[in-house]
mmCIF file of C-alpha atoms in Angstrom:
data_model
loop_
_atom_site.group_PDB
_atom_site.id
_atom_site.type_symbol
_atom_site.label_atom_id
_atom_site.label_comp_id
_atom_site.label_asym_id
_atom_site.label_seq_id
_atom_site.Cartn_x
_atom_site.Cartn_y
_atom_site.Cartn_z
ATOM 1 C CA MET A 1 1.433 22.730 -10.274
ATOM 2 C CA SER A 2 2.289 20.021 -7.775
ATOM 3 C CA TYR A 3 -0.172 18.846 -5.121
ATOM 4 C CA PRO A 4 0.902 17.637 -1.635
ATOM 5 C CA ILE A 5 -0.563 14.165 -2.101
ATOM 6 C CA SER A 6 1.115 10.763 -1.941
ATOM 7 C CA VAL A 7 -0.160 8.093 -4.317
ATOM 8 C CA GLY A 8 0.507 4.371 -3.968
ATOM 9 C CA ILE A 9 0.459 1.927 -6.888
ATOM 10 C CA LEU A 10 1.124 -1.824 -6.799
ATOM 11 C CA THR A 11 2.958 -3.280 -9.794
ATOM 12 C CA PHE A 12 4.132 -6.559 -11.245
ATOM 13 C CA ASN A 13 4.973 -6.570 -14.971
ATOM 14 C CA ASN A 14 2.489 -3.804 -15.762
ATOM 15 C CA SER A 15 4.421 -1.988 -18.482
ATOM 16 C CA LYS A 16 1.419 -1.989 -20.850
ATOM 17 C CA THR A 17 -0.748 0.166 -18.590
ATOM 18 C CA LEU A 18 1.519 1.837 -16.029
ATOM 19 C CA ALA A 19 2.451 4.923 -18.076
ATOM 20 C CA ARG A 20 -1.228 5.815 -18.446
ATOM 21 C CA ALA A 21 -1.769 5.495 -14.690
ATOM 22 C CA LEU A 22 1.336 7.526 -13.850
ATOM 23 C CA GLU A 23 0.517 10.212 -16.381
ATOM 24 C CA SER A 24 -2.823 10.734 -14.641
ATOM 25 C CA VAL A 25 -1.184 11.358 -11.231
ATOM 26 C CA ARG A 26 1.927 13.236 -12.316
ATOM 27 C CA GLU A 27 0.669 16.384 -10.527
ATOM 28 C CA PHE A 28 0.928 14.600 -7.164
ATOM 29 C CA ASP A 29 4.328 15.300 -5.624
ATOM 30 C CA ASP A 30 4.954 11.837 -4.155
ATOM 31 C CA ILE A 31 4.470 8.734 -6.315
ATOM 32 C CA ILE A 32 5.177 5.379 -4.651
ATOM 33 C CA ILE A 33 5.518 2.174 -6.667
ATOM 34 C CA CYS A 34 5.397 -1.028 -4.614
ATOM 35 C CA ASP A 35 6.705 -3.678 -6.986
ATOM 36 C CA GLY A 36 6.530 -7.460 -6.818
ATOM 37 C CA GLY A 37 9.665 -8.207 -8.868
ATOM 38 C CA SER A 38 8.846 -6.978 -12.369
ATOM 39 C CA THR A 39 11.014 -8.273 -15.210
ATOM 40 C CA ASP A 40 9.561 -6.114 -18.012
ATOM 41 C CA ASP A 41 9.859 -2.310 -18.421
ATOM 42 C CA THR A 42 7.670 -1.496 -15.418
ATOM 43 C CA LEU A 43 10.432 -0.046 -13.249
ATOM 44 C CA GLU A 44 11.972 1.924 -16.118
ATOM 45 C CA ILE A 45 8.603 3.556 -16.748
ATOM 46 C CA ALA A 46 8.233 4.324 -13.047
ATOM 47 C CA LYS A 47 11.623 6.033 -12.966
ATOM 48 C CA LYS A 48 10.643 8.283 -15.880
ATOM 49 C CA TYR A 49 7.884 9.674 -13.672
ATOM 50 C CA ASN A 50 10.266 10.143 -10.717
ATOM 51 C CA ALA A 51 8.430 7.511 -8.702
ATOM 52 C CA ARG A 52 9.942 6.067 -5.569
ATOM 53 C CA ILE A 53 10.211 2.296 -5.859
ATOM 54 C CA ILE A 54 9.913 -0.126 -2.959
ATOM 55 C CA SER A 55 9.687 -3.912 -3.043
ATOM 56 C CA GLN A 56 6.677 -5.908 -1.934
ATOM 57 C CA SER A 57 7.607 -7.794 1.219
ATOM 58 C CA ARG A 58 7.924 -11.569 0.834
ATOM 59 C CA GLU A 59 5.641 -12.070 3.831
ATOM 60 C CA HIS A 60 2.746 -10.740 1.746
ATOM 61 C CA LEU A 61 3.471 -12.788 -1.387
ATOM 62 C CA ASN A 62 2.904 -16.294 -2.676
ATOM 63 C CA GLU A 63 5.801 -18.388 -3.957
ATOM 64 C CA ASP A 64 5.100 -17.277 -7.551
ATOM 65 C CA ASN A 65 5.293 -13.599 -6.492
ATOM 66 C CA THR A 66 1.542 -13.053 -6.741
ATOM 67 C CA ILE A 67 0.072 -11.121 -3.835
ATOM 68 C CA ALA A 68 -1.317 -13.169 -0.952
ATOM 69 C CA ASN A 69 -2.184 -10.197 1.273
ATOM 70 C CA PHE A 70 -3.228 -7.031 -0.546
ATOM 71 C CA SER A 71 -3.610 -5.032 2.662
ATOM 72 C CA GLY A 72 -0.062 -5.926 3.615
ATOM 73 C CA VAL A 73 1.489 -4.437 0.482
ATOM 74 C CA ARG A 74 -0.882 -1.452 0.517
ATOM 75 C CA ASN A 75 0.247 -0.719 4.072
ATOM 76 C CA GLN A 76 3.838 -0.717 2.867
ATOM 77 C CA THR A 77 3.012 2.304 0.695
ATOM 78 C CA LEU A 78 1.313 4.072 3.607
ATOM 79 C CA ALA A 79 4.382 3.524 5.779
ATOM 80 C CA VAL A 80 6.673 5.480 3.428
ATOM 81 C CA ALA A 81 4.249 8.210 2.294
ATOM 82 C CA ARG A 82 5.599 11.744 2.658
ATOM 83 C CA ASN A 83 2.256 13.527 2.759
ATOM 84 C CA GLU A 84 -0.754 13.545 5.049
ATOM 85 C CA TRP A 85 -3.146 13.063 2.131
ATOM 86 C CA PHE A 86 -2.962 9.731 0.313
ATOM 87 C CA CYS A 87 -4.556 8.267 -2.797
ATOM 88 C CA PHE A 88 -4.249 4.771 -4.232
ATOM 89 C CA ILE A 89 -5.039 3.416 -7.678
ATOM 90 C CA ASP A 90 -4.221 0.214 -9.537
ATOM 91 C CA SER A 91 -1.684 0.130 -12.341
ATOM 92 C CA ASP A 92 -4.389 -0.401 -14.976
ATOM 93 C CA GLU A 93 -6.579 2.477 -13.743
ATOM 94 C CA TYR A 94 -6.266 6.238 -14.145
ATOM 95 C CA LEU A 95 -7.708 9.370 -12.581
ATOM 96 C CA SER A 96 -9.594 11.955 -14.579
ATOM 97 C CA LYS A 97 -7.996 15.414 -14.671
ATOM 98 C CA GLU A 98 -11.015 16.707 -12.799
ATOM 99 C CA ALA A 99 -10.464 14.188 -9.988
ATOM 100 C CA VAL A 100 -6.794 15.170 -9.665
ATOM 101 C CA HIS A 101 -7.648 18.865 -9.383
ATOM 102 C CA GLU A 102 -10.492 18.166 -6.970
ATOM 103 C CA MET A 103 -8.166 16.163 -4.717
ATOM 104 C CA GLY A 104 -5.480 18.818 -5.028
ATOM 105 C CA ALA A 105 -7.842 21.570 -3.904
ATOM 106 C CA ILE A 106 -8.909 19.495 -0.893
ATOM 107 C CA ALA A 107 -5.320 18.709 0.132
ATOM 108 C CA GLN A 108 -4.428 22.409 0.080
ATOM 109 C CA LYS A 109 -7.493 23.571 1.998
ATOM 110 C CA THR A 110 -7.695 24.230 5.727
ATOM 111 C CA PRO A 111 -9.453 23.527 7.982
ATOM 112 C CA VAL A 112 -10.116 19.907 7.060
ATOM 113 C CA ILE A 113 -13.828 19.170 6.556
ATOM 114 C CA PHE A 114 -13.691 15.468 5.677
ATOM 115 C CA ASP A 115 -10.968 12.944 6.546
ATOM 116 C CA ALA A 116 -11.666 10.593 3.649
ATOM 117 C CA TYR A 117 -13.487 10.652 0.333
ATOM 118 C CA GLN A 118 -15.404 8.116 -1.690
ATOM 119 C CA LEU A 119 -14.239 8.191 -5.308
ATOM 120 C CA PRO A 120 -16.727 7.386 -8.102
ATOM 121 C CA ARG A 121 -15.372 4.816 -10.580
ATOM 122 C CA LYS A 122 -16.446 4.156 -14.158
ATOM 123 C CA ARG A 123 -15.526 1.236 -16.397
ATOM 124 C CA ILE A 124 -14.115 1.683 -19.877
ATOM 125 C CA TYR A 125 -15.144 -1.152 -22.209
ATOM 126 C CA GLN A 126 -14.391 -1.304 -25.939
ATOM 127 C CA ASP A 127 -12.931 2.230 -25.694
ATOM 128 C CA ARG A 128 -16.213 3.681 -24.416
ATOM 129 C CA VAL A 129 -17.303 4.789 -20.963
ATOM 130 C CA VAL A 130 -19.725 2.261 -19.497
ATOM 131 C CA GLU A 131 -22.950 3.847 -18.269
ATOM 132 C CA CYS A 132 -24.891 0.640 -17.561
ATOM 133 C CA SER A 133 -23.600 -2.028 -15.173
ATOM 134 C CA THR A 134 -24.859 -3.885 -12.116
ATOM 135 C CA THR A 135 -21.722 -2.737 -10.274
ATOM 136 C CA TYR A 136 -22.909 0.894 -10.469
ATOM 137 C CA PRO A 137 -22.921 3.144 -8.596
ATOM 138 C CA ASN A 138 -19.324 2.200 -7.831
ATOM 139 C CA TYR A 139 -17.679 4.203 -5.059
ATOM 140 C CA GLN A 140 -14.471 3.306 -3.245
ATOM 141 C CA MET A 141 -12.632 5.158 -0.503
ATOM 142 C CA ARG A 142 -9.458 5.927 -2.425
ATOM 143 C CA PHE A 143 -8.494 9.352 -1.001
ATOM 144 C CA PHE A 144 -7.919 10.044 2.698
ATOM 145 C CA ARG A 145 -5.792 11.562 5.445
ATOM 146 C CA ILE A 146 -3.394 8.915 6.743
ATOM 147 C CA PRO A 147 -3.621 10.080 10.414
ATOM 148 C CA ALA A 148 -7.392 9.421 10.298
ATOM 149 C CA THR A 149 -6.919 5.738 9.443
ATOM 150 C CA ASN A 150 -5.785 2.468 10.999
ATOM 151 C CA GLY A 151 -4.328 1.277 7.700
ATOM 152 C CA PHE A 152 -5.674 -1.238 5.193
ATOM 153 C CA ILE A 153 -7.568 -4.352 6.237
ATOM 154 C CA LYS A 154 -8.625 -7.623 4.499
ATOM 155 C CA SER A 155 -6.229 -9.779 2.492
ATOM 156 C CA VAL A 156 -8.356 -9.427 -0.670
ATOM 157 C CA HIS A 157 -10.809 -6.695 -1.714
ATOM 158 C CA GLU A 158 -8.832 -4.585 0.717
ATOM 159 C CA ARG A 159 -10.154 -1.331 2.121
ATOM 160 C CA ILE A 160 -8.912 1.448 4.338
ATOM 161 C CA ASP A 161 -10.051 1.291 7.962
ATOM 162 C CA LEU A 162 -11.013 4.683 9.391
ATOM 163 C CA LYS A 163 -10.542 5.692 13.000
ATOM 164 C CA LEU A 164 -13.619 6.317 15.105
ATOM 165 C CA GLY A 165 -15.107 9.731 14.367
ATOM 166 C CA ALA A 166 -13.491 10.200 10.947
ATOM 167 C CA GLN A 167 -15.769 12.073 8.551
ATOM 168 C CA VAL A 168 -16.369 10.846 4.978
ATOM 169 C CA GLY A 169 -17.232 12.936 1.915
ATOM 170 C CA TYR A 170 -17.810 12.222 -1.772
ATOM 171 C CA LEU A 171 -15.784 13.380 -4.753
ATOM 172 C CA SER A 172 -17.699 14.480 -7.848
ATOM 173 C CA ALA A 173 -15.025 13.666 -10.451
ATOM 174 C CA CYS A 174 -14.240 10.045 -11.273
ATOM 175 C CA GLU A 175 -11.564 7.424 -11.764
ATOM 176 C CA TYR A 176 -11.588 5.344 -14.953
ATOM 177 C CA VAL A 177 -11.153 1.570 -14.847
ATOM 178 C CA PRO A 178 -10.486 0.048 -18.290
ATOM 179 C CA PHE A 179 -11.809 -3.483 -18.690
ATOM 180 C CA GLU A 180 -9.724 -5.387 -21.217
ATOM 181 C CA PHE A 181 -10.216 -8.951 -19.995
ATOM 182 C CA THR A 182 -11.475 -11.905 -21.973
ATOM 183 C CA TYR A 183 -13.892 -14.266 -20.249
ATOM 184 C CA GLU A 184 -11.078 -16.739 -19.527
ATOM 185 C CA ALA A 185 -8.727 -14.080 -18.142
ATOM 186 C CA TRP A 186 -11.414 -12.557 -15.909
ATOM 187 C CA ARG A 187 -12.413 -15.971 -14.575
ATOM 188 C CA LYS A 188 -8.766 -16.706 -13.795
ATOM 189 C CA LYS A 189 -8.465 -13.442 -11.864
ATOM 190 C CA LEU A 190 -11.619 -14.155 -9.869
ATOM 191 C CA LEU A 191 -10.357 -17.659 -9.040
ATOM 192 C CA TYR A 192 -7.176 -16.038 -7.724
ATOM 193 C CA TYR A 193 -9.259 -13.808 -5.435
ATOM 194 C CA LEU A 194 -11.349 -16.802 -4.361
ATOM 195 C CA ALA A 195 -8.228 -18.733 -3.351
ATOM 196 C CA ILE A 196 -7.256 -15.870 -1.032
ATOM 197 C CA GLU A 197 -10.784 -15.750 0.386
ATOM 198 C CA VAL A 198 -10.754 -19.488 1.097
ATOM 199 C CA LYS A 199 -7.498 -19.149 3.001
ATOM 200 C CA ARG A 200 -8.931 -16.201 4.937
ATOM 201 C CA HIS A 201 -11.926 -18.360 5.919
ATOM 202 C CA GLU A 202 -9.841 -21.306 7.164
ATOM 203 C CA HIS A 203 -10.714 -20.736 10.832
ATOM 204 C CA VAL A 204 -14.263 -19.427 10.386
ATOM 205 C CA THR A 205 -16.909 -21.208 12.455
ATOM 206 C CA LEU A 206 -20.089 -22.699 11.025
ATOM 207 C CA LEU A 207 -22.164 -20.016 12.744
ATOM 208 C CA HIS A 208 -20.066 -17.204 11.247
ATOM 209 C CA TRP A 209 -20.210 -18.822 7.801
ATOM 210 C CA LEU A 210 -24.011 -19.128 7.990
ATOM 211 C CA THR A 211 -24.689 -15.646 9.357
ATOM 212 C CA HIS A 212 -22.054 -13.731 7.402
ATOM 213 C CA THR A 213 -20.540 -15.504 4.397
ATOM 214 C CA LEU A 214 -23.691 -17.276 3.236
ATOM 215 C CA VAL A 215 -26.151 -14.500 3.996
ATOM 216 C CA ASN A 216 -24.039 -11.609 2.705
ATOM 217 C CA ASN A 217 -23.054 -13.288 -0.555
ATOM 218 C CA ALA A 218 -26.542 -14.620 -1.278
ATOM 219 C CA ARG A 219 -27.929 -11.136 -0.635
ATOM 220 C CA ALA A 220 -25.321 -9.567 -2.926
ATOM 221 C CA SER A 221 -26.115 -12.029 -5.719
ATOM 222 C CA LEU A 222 -29.833 -11.300 -5.424
ATOM 223 C CA ALA A 223 -29.158 -7.561 -5.489
ATOM 224 C CA TYR A 224 -27.117 -7.933 -8.701
ATOM 225 C CA PHE A 225 -29.954 -9.904 -10.310
ATOM 226 C CA VAL A 226 -32.577 -7.300 -9.441
ATOM 227 C CA LYS A 227 -30.318 -4.454 -10.565
ATOM 228 C CA TYR A 228 -29.696 -6.224 -13.867
ATOM 229 C CA LEU A 229 -33.407 -6.509 -14.604
ATOM 230 C CA LEU A 230 -33.937 -2.855 -13.735
ATOM 231 C CA MET A 231 -30.930 -1.834 -15.813
ATOM 232 C CA LEU A 232 -32.307 -3.594 -18.898
ATOM 233 C CA VAL A 233 -35.437 -1.491 -18.633
ATOM 234 C CA SER A 234 -34.047 1.866 -17.567
ATOM 235 C CA CYS A 235 -30.497 2.229 -18.953
ATOM 236 C CA ARG A 236 -29.830 2.877 -22.634
ATOM 237 C CA GLY A 237 -26.114 3.680 -22.410
ATOM 238 C CA HIS A 238 -23.061 1.508 -23.114
ATOM 239 C CA HIS A 239 -23.262 -1.857 -21.253
ATOM 240 C CA MET A 240 -20.732 -4.299 -19.894
ATOM 241 C CA PRO A 241 -20.919 -7.712 -21.629
ATOM 242 C CA LEU A 242 -23.514 -10.175 -20.360
ATOM 243 C CA TRP A 243 -20.884 -12.714 -19.280
ATOM 244 C CA TYR A 244 -19.317 -10.090 -16.996
ATOM 245 C CA GLU A 245 -22.650 -9.451 -15.304
ATOM 246 C CA LEU A 246 -23.271 -13.184 -14.865
ATOM 247 C CA MET A 247 -19.831 -13.587 -13.308
ATOM 248 C CA GLN A 248 -20.932 -11.324 -10.444
ATOM 249 C CA HIS A 249 -23.409 -14.030 -9.431
ATOM 250 C CA TRP A 250 -20.938 -16.837 -10.114
ATOM 251 C CA TYR A 251 -18.314 -15.255 -7.846
ATOM 252 C CA HIS A 252 -20.632 -14.967 -4.847
ATOM 253 C CA TRP A 253 -22.034 -18.501 -5.123
ATOM 254 C CA LYS A 254 -18.576 -19.951 -5.775
ATOM 255 C CA LEU A 255 -17.339 -18.191 -2.643
ATOM 256 C CA ILE A 256 -20.217 -19.688 -0.657
ATOM 257 C CA ALA A 257 -19.453 -23.179 -1.986
ATOM 258 C CA LEU A 258 -15.678 -23.047 -1.500
ATOM 259 C CA THR A 259 -15.681 -21.541 1.988
ATOM 260 C CA GLY A 260 -18.538 -23.784 3.111
ATOM 261 C CA ALA A 261 -17.098 -27.029 1.723
ATOM 262 C CA LYS A 262 -15.630 -28.047 5.069
ATOM 263 C CA PHE A 263 -19.081 -27.717 6.660
ATOM 264 C CA LEU A 264 -21.124 -29.175 3.800
ATOM 265 C CA ARG A 265 -18.850 -32.108 2.942
ATOM 266 C CA PRO A 266 -20.251 -35.371 4.379
ATOM 267 C CA LYS A 267 -18.143 -36.775 7.188
ATOM 268 C CA ARG A 268 -16.742 -40.263 6.715
ATOM 269 C CA GLY A 269 -17.030 -42.999 9.239
#
């Protein structure tokens, strides 16, 4: 069976994980790969799954072909989608069979009840499903009707922007997100995100930084700390490593420091 759903996936030398991602969405009838210039077997794998391949626009990339504006390249996939219903996943993620069938049933049903759906996400660590993490519950709006949206927003940690009045539901089946990073590799990835955030904050005023960046990130860090203490007491399932949990705090305070440097740095003269 083929479901009338378009799925968008960003790639750049992802041959190690792409087949798994594509296998999970093979029942969707429109697979879009937006590639950043892969030199490994990524595109050959995509062709085996009859994916349509488009190139990431240079305006959204850095000089080394890394993505500078994630919303920009995500919007490229929306622009060429053939279906009203759209789903997006990363090349190292995969949907459960239950999630695929749940989405398929929704896409084929009329009238439409919800315009977008929050998708539950679970980490896979050391080949086991993670049940205990400070990032839980982890829901992201990954499945929606394109006409009900204004496209993706934010250059990093991008999200879909819904039109006024759009109704949101929740899927019961989940997406799996394997975590195969070492401490050094994860830190490098977070520094990459931080660099994009700093650029995005270039023209932020002191008032905005104090009332939004500082407050929101300090609050998020505190929430992670409280959740971690509660998790130690109440959750007996498989955990993420301690260094991963600590990096949640590090990221938020590093973001505060980097974006606030221009305000906190002593003026000379």
